[in-house]
XYZ file of C-alpha atoms in Angstrom:
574
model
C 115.457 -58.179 53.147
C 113.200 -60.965 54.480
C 112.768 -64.209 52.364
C 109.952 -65.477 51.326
C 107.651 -68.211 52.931
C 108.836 -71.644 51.721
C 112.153 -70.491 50.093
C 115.452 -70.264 50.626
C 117.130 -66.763 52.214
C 117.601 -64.834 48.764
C 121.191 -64.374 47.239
C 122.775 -61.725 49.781
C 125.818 -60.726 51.760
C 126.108 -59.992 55.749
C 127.609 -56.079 55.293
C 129.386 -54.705 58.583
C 128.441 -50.788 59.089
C 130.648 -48.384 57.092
C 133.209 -46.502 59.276
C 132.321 -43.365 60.744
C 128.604 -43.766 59.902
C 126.750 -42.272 62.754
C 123.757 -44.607 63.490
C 120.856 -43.645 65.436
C 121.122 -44.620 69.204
C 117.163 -44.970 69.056
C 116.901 -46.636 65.790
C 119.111 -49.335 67.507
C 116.893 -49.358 70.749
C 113.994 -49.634 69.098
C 114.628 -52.104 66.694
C 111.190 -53.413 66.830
C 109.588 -50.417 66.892
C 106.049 -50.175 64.460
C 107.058 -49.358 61.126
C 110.629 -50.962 61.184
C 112.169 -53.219 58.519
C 114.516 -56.320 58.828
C 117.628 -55.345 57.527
C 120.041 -58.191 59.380
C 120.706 -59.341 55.308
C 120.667 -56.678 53.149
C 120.969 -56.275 49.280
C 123.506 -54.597 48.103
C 121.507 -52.396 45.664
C 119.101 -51.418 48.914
C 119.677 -47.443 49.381
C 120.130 -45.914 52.906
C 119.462 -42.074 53.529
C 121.728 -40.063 56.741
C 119.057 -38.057 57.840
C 119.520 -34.690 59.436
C 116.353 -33.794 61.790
C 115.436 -31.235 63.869
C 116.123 -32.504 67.466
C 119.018 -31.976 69.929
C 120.295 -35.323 69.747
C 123.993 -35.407 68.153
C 124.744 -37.200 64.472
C 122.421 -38.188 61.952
C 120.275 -40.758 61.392
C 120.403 -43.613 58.882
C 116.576 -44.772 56.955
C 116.174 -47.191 54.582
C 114.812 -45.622 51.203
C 112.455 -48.219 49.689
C 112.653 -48.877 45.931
C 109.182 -46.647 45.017
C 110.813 -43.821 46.420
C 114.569 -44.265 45.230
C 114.110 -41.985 41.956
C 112.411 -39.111 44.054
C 115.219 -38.246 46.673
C 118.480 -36.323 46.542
C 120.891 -34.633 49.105
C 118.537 -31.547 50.037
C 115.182 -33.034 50.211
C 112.768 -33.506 52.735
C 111.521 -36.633 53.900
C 109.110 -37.835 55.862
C 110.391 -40.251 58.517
C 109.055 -41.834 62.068
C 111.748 -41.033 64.820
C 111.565 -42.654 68.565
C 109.547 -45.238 70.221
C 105.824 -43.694 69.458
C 104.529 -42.808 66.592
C 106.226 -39.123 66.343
C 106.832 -37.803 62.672
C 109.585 -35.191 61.433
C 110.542 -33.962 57.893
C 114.161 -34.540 57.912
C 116.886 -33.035 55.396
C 119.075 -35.873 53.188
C 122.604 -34.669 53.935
C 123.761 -38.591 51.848
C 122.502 -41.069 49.885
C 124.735 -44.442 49.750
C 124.730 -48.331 50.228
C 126.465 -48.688 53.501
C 124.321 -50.747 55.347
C 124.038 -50.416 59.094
C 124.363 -53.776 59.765
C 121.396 -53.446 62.844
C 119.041 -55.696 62.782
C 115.741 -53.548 61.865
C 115.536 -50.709 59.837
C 113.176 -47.564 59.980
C 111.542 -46.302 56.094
C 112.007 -43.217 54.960
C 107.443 -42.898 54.692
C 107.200 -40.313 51.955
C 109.112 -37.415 49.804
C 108.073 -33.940 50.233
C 109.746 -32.081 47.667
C 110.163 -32.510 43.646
C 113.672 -30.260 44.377
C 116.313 -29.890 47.402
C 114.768 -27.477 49.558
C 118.570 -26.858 51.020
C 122.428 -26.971 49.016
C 125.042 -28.953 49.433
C 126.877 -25.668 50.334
C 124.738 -25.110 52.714
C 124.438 -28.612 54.372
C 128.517 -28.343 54.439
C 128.031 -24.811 56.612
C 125.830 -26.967 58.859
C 128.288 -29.289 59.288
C 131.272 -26.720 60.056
C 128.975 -24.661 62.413
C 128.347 -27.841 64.505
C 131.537 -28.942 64.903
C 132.898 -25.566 65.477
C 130.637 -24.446 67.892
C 129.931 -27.873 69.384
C 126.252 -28.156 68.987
C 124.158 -30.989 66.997
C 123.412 -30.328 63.548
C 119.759 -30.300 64.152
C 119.780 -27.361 66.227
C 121.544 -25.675 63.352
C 118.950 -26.783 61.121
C 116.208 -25.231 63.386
C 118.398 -22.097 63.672
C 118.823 -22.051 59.691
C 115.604 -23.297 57.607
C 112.003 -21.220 58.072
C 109.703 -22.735 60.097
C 107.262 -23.506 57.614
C 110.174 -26.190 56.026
C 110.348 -27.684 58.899
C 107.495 -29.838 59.967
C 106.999 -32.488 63.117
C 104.255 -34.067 64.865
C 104.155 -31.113 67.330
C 103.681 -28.474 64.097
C 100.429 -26.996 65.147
C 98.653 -25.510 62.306
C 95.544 -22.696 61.823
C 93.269 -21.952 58.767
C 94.700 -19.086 56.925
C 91.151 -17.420 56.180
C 89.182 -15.291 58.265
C 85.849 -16.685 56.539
C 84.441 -19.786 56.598
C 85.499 -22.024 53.938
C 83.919 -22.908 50.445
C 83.521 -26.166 49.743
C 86.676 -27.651 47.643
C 85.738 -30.638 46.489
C 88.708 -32.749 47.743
C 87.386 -34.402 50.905
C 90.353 -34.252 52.989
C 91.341 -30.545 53.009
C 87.162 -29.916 53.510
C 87.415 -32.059 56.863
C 90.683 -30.695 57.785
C 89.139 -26.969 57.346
C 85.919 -27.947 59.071
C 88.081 -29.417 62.004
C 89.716 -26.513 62.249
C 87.092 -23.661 62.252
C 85.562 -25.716 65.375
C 88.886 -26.230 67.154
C 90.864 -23.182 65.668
C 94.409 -24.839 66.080
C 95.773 -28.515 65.917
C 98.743 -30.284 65.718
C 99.908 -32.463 63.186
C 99.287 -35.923 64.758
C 95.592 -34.860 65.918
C 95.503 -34.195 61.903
C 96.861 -37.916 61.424
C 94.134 -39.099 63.717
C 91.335 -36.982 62.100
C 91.917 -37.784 58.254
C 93.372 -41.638 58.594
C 96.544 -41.166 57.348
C 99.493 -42.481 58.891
C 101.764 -39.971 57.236
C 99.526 -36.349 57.130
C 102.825 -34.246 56.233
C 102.572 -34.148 52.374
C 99.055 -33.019 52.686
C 99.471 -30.225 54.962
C 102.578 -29.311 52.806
C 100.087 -29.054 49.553
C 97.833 -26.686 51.815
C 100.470 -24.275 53.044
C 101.453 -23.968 49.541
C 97.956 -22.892 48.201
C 97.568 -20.686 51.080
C 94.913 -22.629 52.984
C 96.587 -23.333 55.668
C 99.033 -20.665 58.261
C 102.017 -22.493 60.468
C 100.786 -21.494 64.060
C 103.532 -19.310 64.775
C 103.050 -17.287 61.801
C 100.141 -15.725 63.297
C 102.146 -14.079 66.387
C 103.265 -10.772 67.006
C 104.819 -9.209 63.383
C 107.303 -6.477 63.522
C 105.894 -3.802 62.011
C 108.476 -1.443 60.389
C 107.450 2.610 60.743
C 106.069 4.208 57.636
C 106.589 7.311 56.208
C 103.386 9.278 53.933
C 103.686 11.239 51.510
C 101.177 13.553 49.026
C 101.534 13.803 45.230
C 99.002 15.168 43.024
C 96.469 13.044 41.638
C 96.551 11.853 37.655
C 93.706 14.134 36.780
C 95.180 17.277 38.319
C 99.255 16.782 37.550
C 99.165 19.423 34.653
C 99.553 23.140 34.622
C 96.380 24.037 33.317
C 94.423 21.638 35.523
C 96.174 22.723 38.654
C 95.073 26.454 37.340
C 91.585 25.125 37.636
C 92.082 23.944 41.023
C 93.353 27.637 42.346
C 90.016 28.908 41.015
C 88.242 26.359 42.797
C 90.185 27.198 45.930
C 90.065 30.980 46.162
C 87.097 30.322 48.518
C 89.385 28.347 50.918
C 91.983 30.067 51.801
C 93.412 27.410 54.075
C 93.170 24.543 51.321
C 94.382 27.187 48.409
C 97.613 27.836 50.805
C 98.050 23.823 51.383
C 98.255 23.543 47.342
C 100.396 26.544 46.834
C 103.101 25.124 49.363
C 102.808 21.905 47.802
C 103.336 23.554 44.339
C 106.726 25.374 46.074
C 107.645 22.194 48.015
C 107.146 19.419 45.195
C 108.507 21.688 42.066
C 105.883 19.905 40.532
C 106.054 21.992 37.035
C 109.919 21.872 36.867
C 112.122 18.621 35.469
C 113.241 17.392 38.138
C 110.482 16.807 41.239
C 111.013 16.256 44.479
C 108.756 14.075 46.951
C 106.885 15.769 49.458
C 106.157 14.186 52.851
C 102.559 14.402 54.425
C 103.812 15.872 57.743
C 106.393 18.037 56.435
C 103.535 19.865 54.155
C 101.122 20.393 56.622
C 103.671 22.115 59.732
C 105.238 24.459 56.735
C 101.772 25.251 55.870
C 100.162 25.773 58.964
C 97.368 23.054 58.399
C 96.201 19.707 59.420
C 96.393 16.093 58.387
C 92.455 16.838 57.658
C 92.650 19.547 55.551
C 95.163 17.115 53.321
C 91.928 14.447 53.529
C 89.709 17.062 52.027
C 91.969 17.450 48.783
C 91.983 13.760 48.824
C 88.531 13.570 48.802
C 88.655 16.605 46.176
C 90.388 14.258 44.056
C 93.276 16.619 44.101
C 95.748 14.657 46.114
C 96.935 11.158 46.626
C 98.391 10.182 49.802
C 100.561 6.972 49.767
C 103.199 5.422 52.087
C 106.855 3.790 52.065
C 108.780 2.217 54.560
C 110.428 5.070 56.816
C 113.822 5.949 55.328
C 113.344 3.643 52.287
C 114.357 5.232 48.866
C 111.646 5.526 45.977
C 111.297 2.501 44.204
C 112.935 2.477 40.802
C 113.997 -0.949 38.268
C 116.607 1.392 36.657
C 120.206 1.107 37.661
C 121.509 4.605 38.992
C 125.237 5.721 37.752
C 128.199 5.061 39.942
C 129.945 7.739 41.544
C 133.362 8.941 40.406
C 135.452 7.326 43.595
C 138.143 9.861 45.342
C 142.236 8.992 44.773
C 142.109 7.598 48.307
C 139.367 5.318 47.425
C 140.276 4.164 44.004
C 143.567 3.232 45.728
C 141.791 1.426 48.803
C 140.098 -0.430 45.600
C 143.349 -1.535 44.096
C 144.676 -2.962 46.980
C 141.912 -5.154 47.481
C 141.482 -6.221 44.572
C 145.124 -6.905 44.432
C 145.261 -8.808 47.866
C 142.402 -10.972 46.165
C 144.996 -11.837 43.795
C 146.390 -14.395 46.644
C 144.215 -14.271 49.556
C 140.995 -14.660 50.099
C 139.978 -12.189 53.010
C 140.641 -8.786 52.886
C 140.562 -6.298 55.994
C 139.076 -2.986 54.848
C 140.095 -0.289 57.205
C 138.289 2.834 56.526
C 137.925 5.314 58.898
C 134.532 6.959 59.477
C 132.683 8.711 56.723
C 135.410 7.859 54.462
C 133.392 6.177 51.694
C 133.919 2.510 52.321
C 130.145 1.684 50.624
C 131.143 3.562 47.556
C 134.326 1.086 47.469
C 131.525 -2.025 48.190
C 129.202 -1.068 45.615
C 131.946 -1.339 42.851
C 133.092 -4.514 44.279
C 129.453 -5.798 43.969
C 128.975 -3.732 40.633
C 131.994 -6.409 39.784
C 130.604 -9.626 40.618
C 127.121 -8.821 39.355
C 128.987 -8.631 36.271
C 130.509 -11.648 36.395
C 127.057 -13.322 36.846
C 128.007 -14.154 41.070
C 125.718 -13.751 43.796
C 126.710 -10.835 47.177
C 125.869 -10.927 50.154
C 125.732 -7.508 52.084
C 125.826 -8.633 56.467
C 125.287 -5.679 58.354
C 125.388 -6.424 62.708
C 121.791 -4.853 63.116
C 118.632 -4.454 61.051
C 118.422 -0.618 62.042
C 121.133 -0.305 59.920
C 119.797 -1.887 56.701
C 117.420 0.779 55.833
C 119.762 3.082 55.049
C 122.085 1.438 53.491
C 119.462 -0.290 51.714
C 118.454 2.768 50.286
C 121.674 3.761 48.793
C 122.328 0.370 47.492
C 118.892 0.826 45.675
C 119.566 4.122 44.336
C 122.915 1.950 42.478
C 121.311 -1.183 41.746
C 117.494 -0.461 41.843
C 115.044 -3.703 42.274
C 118.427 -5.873 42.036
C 118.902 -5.587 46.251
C 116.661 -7.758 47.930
C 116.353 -8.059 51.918
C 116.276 -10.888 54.349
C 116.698 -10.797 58.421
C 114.956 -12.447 61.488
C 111.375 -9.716 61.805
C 110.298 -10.939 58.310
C 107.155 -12.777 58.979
C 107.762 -16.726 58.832
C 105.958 -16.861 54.849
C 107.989 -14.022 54.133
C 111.186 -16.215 54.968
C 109.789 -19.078 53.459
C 108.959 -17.472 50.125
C 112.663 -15.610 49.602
C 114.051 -18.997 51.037
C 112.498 -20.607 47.792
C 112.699 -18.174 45.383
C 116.550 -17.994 45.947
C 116.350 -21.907 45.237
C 114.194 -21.393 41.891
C 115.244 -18.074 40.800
C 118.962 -17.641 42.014
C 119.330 -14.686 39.178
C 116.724 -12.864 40.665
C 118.253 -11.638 43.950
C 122.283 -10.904 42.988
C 122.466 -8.826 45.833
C 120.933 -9.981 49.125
C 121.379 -7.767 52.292
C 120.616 -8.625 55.777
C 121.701 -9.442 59.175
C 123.491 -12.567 60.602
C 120.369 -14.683 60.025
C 121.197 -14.181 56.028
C 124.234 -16.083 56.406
C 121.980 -19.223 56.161
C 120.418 -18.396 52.717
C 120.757 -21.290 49.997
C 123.187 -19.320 47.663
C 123.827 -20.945 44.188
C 126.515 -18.776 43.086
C 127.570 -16.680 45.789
C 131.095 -14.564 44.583
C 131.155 -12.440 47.121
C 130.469 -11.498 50.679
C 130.718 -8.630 52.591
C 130.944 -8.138 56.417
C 130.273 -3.985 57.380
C 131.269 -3.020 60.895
C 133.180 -6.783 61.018
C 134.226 -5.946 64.832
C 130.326 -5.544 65.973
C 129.701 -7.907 69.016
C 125.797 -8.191 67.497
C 127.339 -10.514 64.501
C 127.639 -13.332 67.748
C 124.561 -14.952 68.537
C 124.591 -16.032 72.417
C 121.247 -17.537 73.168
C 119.859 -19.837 71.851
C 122.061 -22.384 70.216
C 124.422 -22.204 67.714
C 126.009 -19.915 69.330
C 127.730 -18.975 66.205
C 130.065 -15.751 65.313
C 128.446 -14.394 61.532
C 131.625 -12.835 60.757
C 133.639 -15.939 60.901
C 131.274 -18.468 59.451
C 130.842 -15.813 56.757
C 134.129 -16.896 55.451
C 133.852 -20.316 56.220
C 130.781 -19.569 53.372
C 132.841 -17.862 50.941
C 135.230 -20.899 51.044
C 132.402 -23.478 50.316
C 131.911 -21.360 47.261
C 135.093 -20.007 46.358
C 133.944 -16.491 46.748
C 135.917 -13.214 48.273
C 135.744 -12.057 51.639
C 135.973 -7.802 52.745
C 135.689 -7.050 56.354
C 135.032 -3.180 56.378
C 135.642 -1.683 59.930
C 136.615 1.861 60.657
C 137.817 -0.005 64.032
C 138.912 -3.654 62.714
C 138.367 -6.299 65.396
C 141.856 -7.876 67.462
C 141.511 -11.097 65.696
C 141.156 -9.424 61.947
C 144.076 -6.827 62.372
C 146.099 -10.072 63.430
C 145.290 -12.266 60.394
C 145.778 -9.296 58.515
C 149.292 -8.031 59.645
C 150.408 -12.127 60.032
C 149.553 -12.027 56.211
C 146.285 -14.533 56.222
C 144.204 -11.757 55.611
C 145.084 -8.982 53.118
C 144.685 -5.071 54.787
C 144.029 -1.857 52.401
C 143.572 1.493 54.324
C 141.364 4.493 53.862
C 142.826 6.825 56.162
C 140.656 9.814 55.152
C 137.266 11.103 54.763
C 135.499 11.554 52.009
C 135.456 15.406 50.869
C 137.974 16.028 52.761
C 136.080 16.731 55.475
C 138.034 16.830 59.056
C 138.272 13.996 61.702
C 136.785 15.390 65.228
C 139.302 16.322 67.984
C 139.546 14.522 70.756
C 140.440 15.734 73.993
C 141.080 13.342 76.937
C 139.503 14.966 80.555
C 139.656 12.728 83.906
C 136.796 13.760 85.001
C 136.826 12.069 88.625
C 140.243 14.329 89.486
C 138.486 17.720 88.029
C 135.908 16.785 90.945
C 138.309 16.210 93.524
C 139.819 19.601 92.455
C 136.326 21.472 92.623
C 137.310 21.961 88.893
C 133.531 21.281 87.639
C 130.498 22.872 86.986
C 127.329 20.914 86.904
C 128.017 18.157 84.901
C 130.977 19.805 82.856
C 134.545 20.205 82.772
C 136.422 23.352 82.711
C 137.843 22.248 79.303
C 134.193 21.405 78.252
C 133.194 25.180 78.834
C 136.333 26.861 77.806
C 135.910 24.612 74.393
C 132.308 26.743 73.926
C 134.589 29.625 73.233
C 137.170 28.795 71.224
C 137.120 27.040 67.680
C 138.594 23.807 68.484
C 136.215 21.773 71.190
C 132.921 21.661 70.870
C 132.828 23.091 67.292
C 134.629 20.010 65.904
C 132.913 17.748 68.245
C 135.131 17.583 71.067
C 134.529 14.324 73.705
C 134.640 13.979 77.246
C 136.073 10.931 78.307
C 135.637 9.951 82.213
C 138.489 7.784 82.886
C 139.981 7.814 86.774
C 143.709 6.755 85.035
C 143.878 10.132 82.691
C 145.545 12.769 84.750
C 146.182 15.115 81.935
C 144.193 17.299 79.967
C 145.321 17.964 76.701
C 144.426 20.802 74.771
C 146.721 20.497 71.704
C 145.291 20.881 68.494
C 144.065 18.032 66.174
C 146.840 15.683 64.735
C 148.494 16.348 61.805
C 147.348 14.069 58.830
């Protein structure tokens, strides 16, 4: 606080620095940097702001908040601030608000607010804090790894106009020059946009752009995934009922190739019965012995529709389908973990394959959406998530909503918000690792499928984080339950687990009864040496072809130079 000219040094206290507050190494370096404040005496009511922001540099970093902008921030919000000797700008995160001064002589102003609401929990700030110390990393690389790009803004942002056209005038003279400047020069960066509109701070408008969709992030423009789609053929309004479709044979009887498309389609849909089925475009045409153009004609008819889903998603439906009667073996698998909940957190699922563990999930979610709690479904790999995405619908209908890293960067951004606005709205999120970072309000439950997966560790780049484990790190910021499912449970969970931190229930057999495969154990590199192979099989191989046991009951070959026996005994006994 500086006093004024021709008065006495106001009515103040020298403060030492608070223990264990981690002050900028730059902010004391560049005490005199443009933009600093004086802060040698300080008042006690003056608020300070630890800063998380998204460089590799370790700690955070203490701003002064000045008094205009003391009422607008909160742990969560973004902030504009100035970081380093130039004149470089990032939108940091608040992880605390307090009167501690520094005790440095110059201080650095937080410049502006860019959020009405946290844009990230305390939960979540807490998750940061574990993952960096755990994995030894800085907290602003876990930032980077966590938030969506288009939350997290520097001077190096480099931004494009998000319509193909050229602009219509606006009205508001700074977004028209910015747009103009950027239909000549296609991309720039957010200092050139500084430079071009006078503002020392240009963060807060850009932010109000992205928001109303005139401006794109850069990135977001880059190769999309682009999931595969399935088509399918329904008839059209006009033509769904019998008598109309008796029309259409008339008009068909001409055409014996189009009359023979809509007959099949008649057969394949059961249109006229009470319970139709969908009929996909492909499917149609090879049992019919026609074309994808003779489909376009009926189309074109007005006869057909043709219209697409994601490949392998389910039909979209708001209602909530019934639950499925579970087995003995999995309403006991149920009990147990719900009874190891009873005093531990964690529970180790071990189910062996096709033995119904997401039938035991579902209730467990069916449970906590109940109770008003969040879930959240990890899988290792987004190939999986369309399928069990598409039974999860089938339960719990427009309820299940989806979130890993090939979602476009405004896709991320949008669910990222909506969860912070709407946390009712998605009671079920699925996804892979990257979901782990979601801002969950009232998360009760998570659960980890195919827990031993090495694809739940991220390697490159950092944090090098394990999802698994830093999922129940989560559920322990929130107080929610843990299941890791596994038909093979990882070393480390069958330890906890059998050491009692973890609680275990088994599922030891498949659903319907159905048998476990046989497995026969064949060292390969000795049949060689014997001259006991043919081709690229083993005697046992070929002799299984014959007989009921091998290769009807999927019998494996497993190469292994330390096996010397060949067993041929019949499956275990149950």
């Amino acid at each position: 606080m500086l006093p004024e000219p021709g008065h006495g040094p106001p009515r103040s206290i020298q403060v030492r620095p608070a223990p264990g507050l981690l002050i900028a190494r730059s902010d004391v370096r560049l005490s005199n940097a443009t933009g600093s404040r004086t802060a040698g005496l300080v008042n006690l009511s003056t608020v300070f702001a630890d800063l998380i922001l998204p460089i590799s540099a370790p700690g955070s970093f203490t701003y002064e908040v000045l008094p205009e902008l003391e009422g607008q921030v909160g742990v969560g919000h973004r902030v504009v601030v100035n970081f380093g000797a130039g004149r470089k700008l990032y939108s940091g995160i608040i992880r605390r608000l307090h009167n501690d001064a520094p005790g440095l002589r110059s201080m650095k102003p937080v410049l502006s607010v860019l959020d009405n609401a946290p844009v990230a929990t305390p939960a979540q700030i807490a998750l940061w804090e574990r993952i960096s110390e755990h994995y030894m990393c800085t907290l602003g690389e876990v930032m980077l790894a966590a938030m969506p790009g288009a939350l997290v803004l520097t001077s190096g942002t480099r931004i494009v106009s998000a319509g193909k056209e050229p602009h219509a005038w606006t009205g508001n003279a700074r977004h028209d020059i910015l747009l103009d400047a950027l239909e000549q020069r296609h991309e720039l960066d957010l200092d050139e946009v500084g430079k071009l509109l006078g503002l020392k701070d240009p963060m807060p408008v850009i932010k109000r752009m992205l928001e109303e969709g005139a401006l794109m992030i850069a990135e977001e423009i880059g190769e999309k995934f682009t999931p595969r789609m399935d088509r399918f053929v329904r008839l059209a309004p006009a033509a769904a009922d019998e008598a109309e479709l008796r029309t259409w044979f008339d008009k068909l009887e001409k055409a014996p190739k189009l009359l023979g498309l809509l007959m099949r389609y008649v057969e394949m849909s059961q249109c006229l019965s009470d319970a139709p089925q969908e009929v996909k475009r492909e499917a149609l045409t090879r049992s019919s012995g026609t074309t994808g153009e003779h489909v376009k004609k009926l189309v074109e008819k007005g006869l057909f529709e043709v219209y697409e889903r994601t490949a392998g998603a389910p039909a979209p439906s708001s209602t909530q389908g019934k639950p499925k009667e579970l087995s003995p073996a999995q309403g006991k698998a149920l009990e147990e973990i719900l009874s190891s909940f009873q005093t531990r957190p964690v529970c180790v699922l071990h189910g062996v394959t096709a033995s119904g563990k997401t039938e035991i999930y579902m209730e467990l979610i069916a449970a906590a959406m109940e109770r008003g709690e969040q879930t959240l479904y990890l899988l290792p790999e987004i190939a999986l998530t369309t399928q069990v995405i598409g039974r999860l619908r089938a339960r719990f209908g427009d309820r299940v909503s989806v979130f890993h890293s090939r979602l476009s960067p405004r896709e991320r951004t949008e669910l990222w918000l909506s969860m912070l606005n709407d946390p009712a709205g998605h009671p079920l999120m699925v996804g892979a690792r990257s979901s782990l970072f979601l801002p969950f309000t009232a998360l009760g439950l998570i659960v980890v499928d195919e827990e031993h997966d090495a694809s739940y560790k991220q390697h490159e780049p950092s944090p090098r984080y394990n999802a698994r484990d830093m999922a129940i790190v989560l559920a322990g910021l929130h107080g929610a339950k843990t299941v890791l499912g596994s038909a093979t449970p990882s070393m480390e969970s069958f330890f906890n687990a059998h050491n009692g931190k973890y609680g275990l229930a088994r599922l030891t057999v498949r659903h319907g009864d159905a048998v476990l495969p046989q497995v026969v154990r064949v060292d390969i590199a000795d049949a060689q040496k014997r001259k006991h192979m043919r081709g690229y099989f083993s005697e046992a191989m070929l002799k299984g072809r014959d007989t009921s046991g091998f290769l009807r009951s999927t019998t494996r070959s497993i190469n292994s130079r330390h096996w010397r026996k060949v067993s041929t005994s019949g499956p275990p006994s149950s």
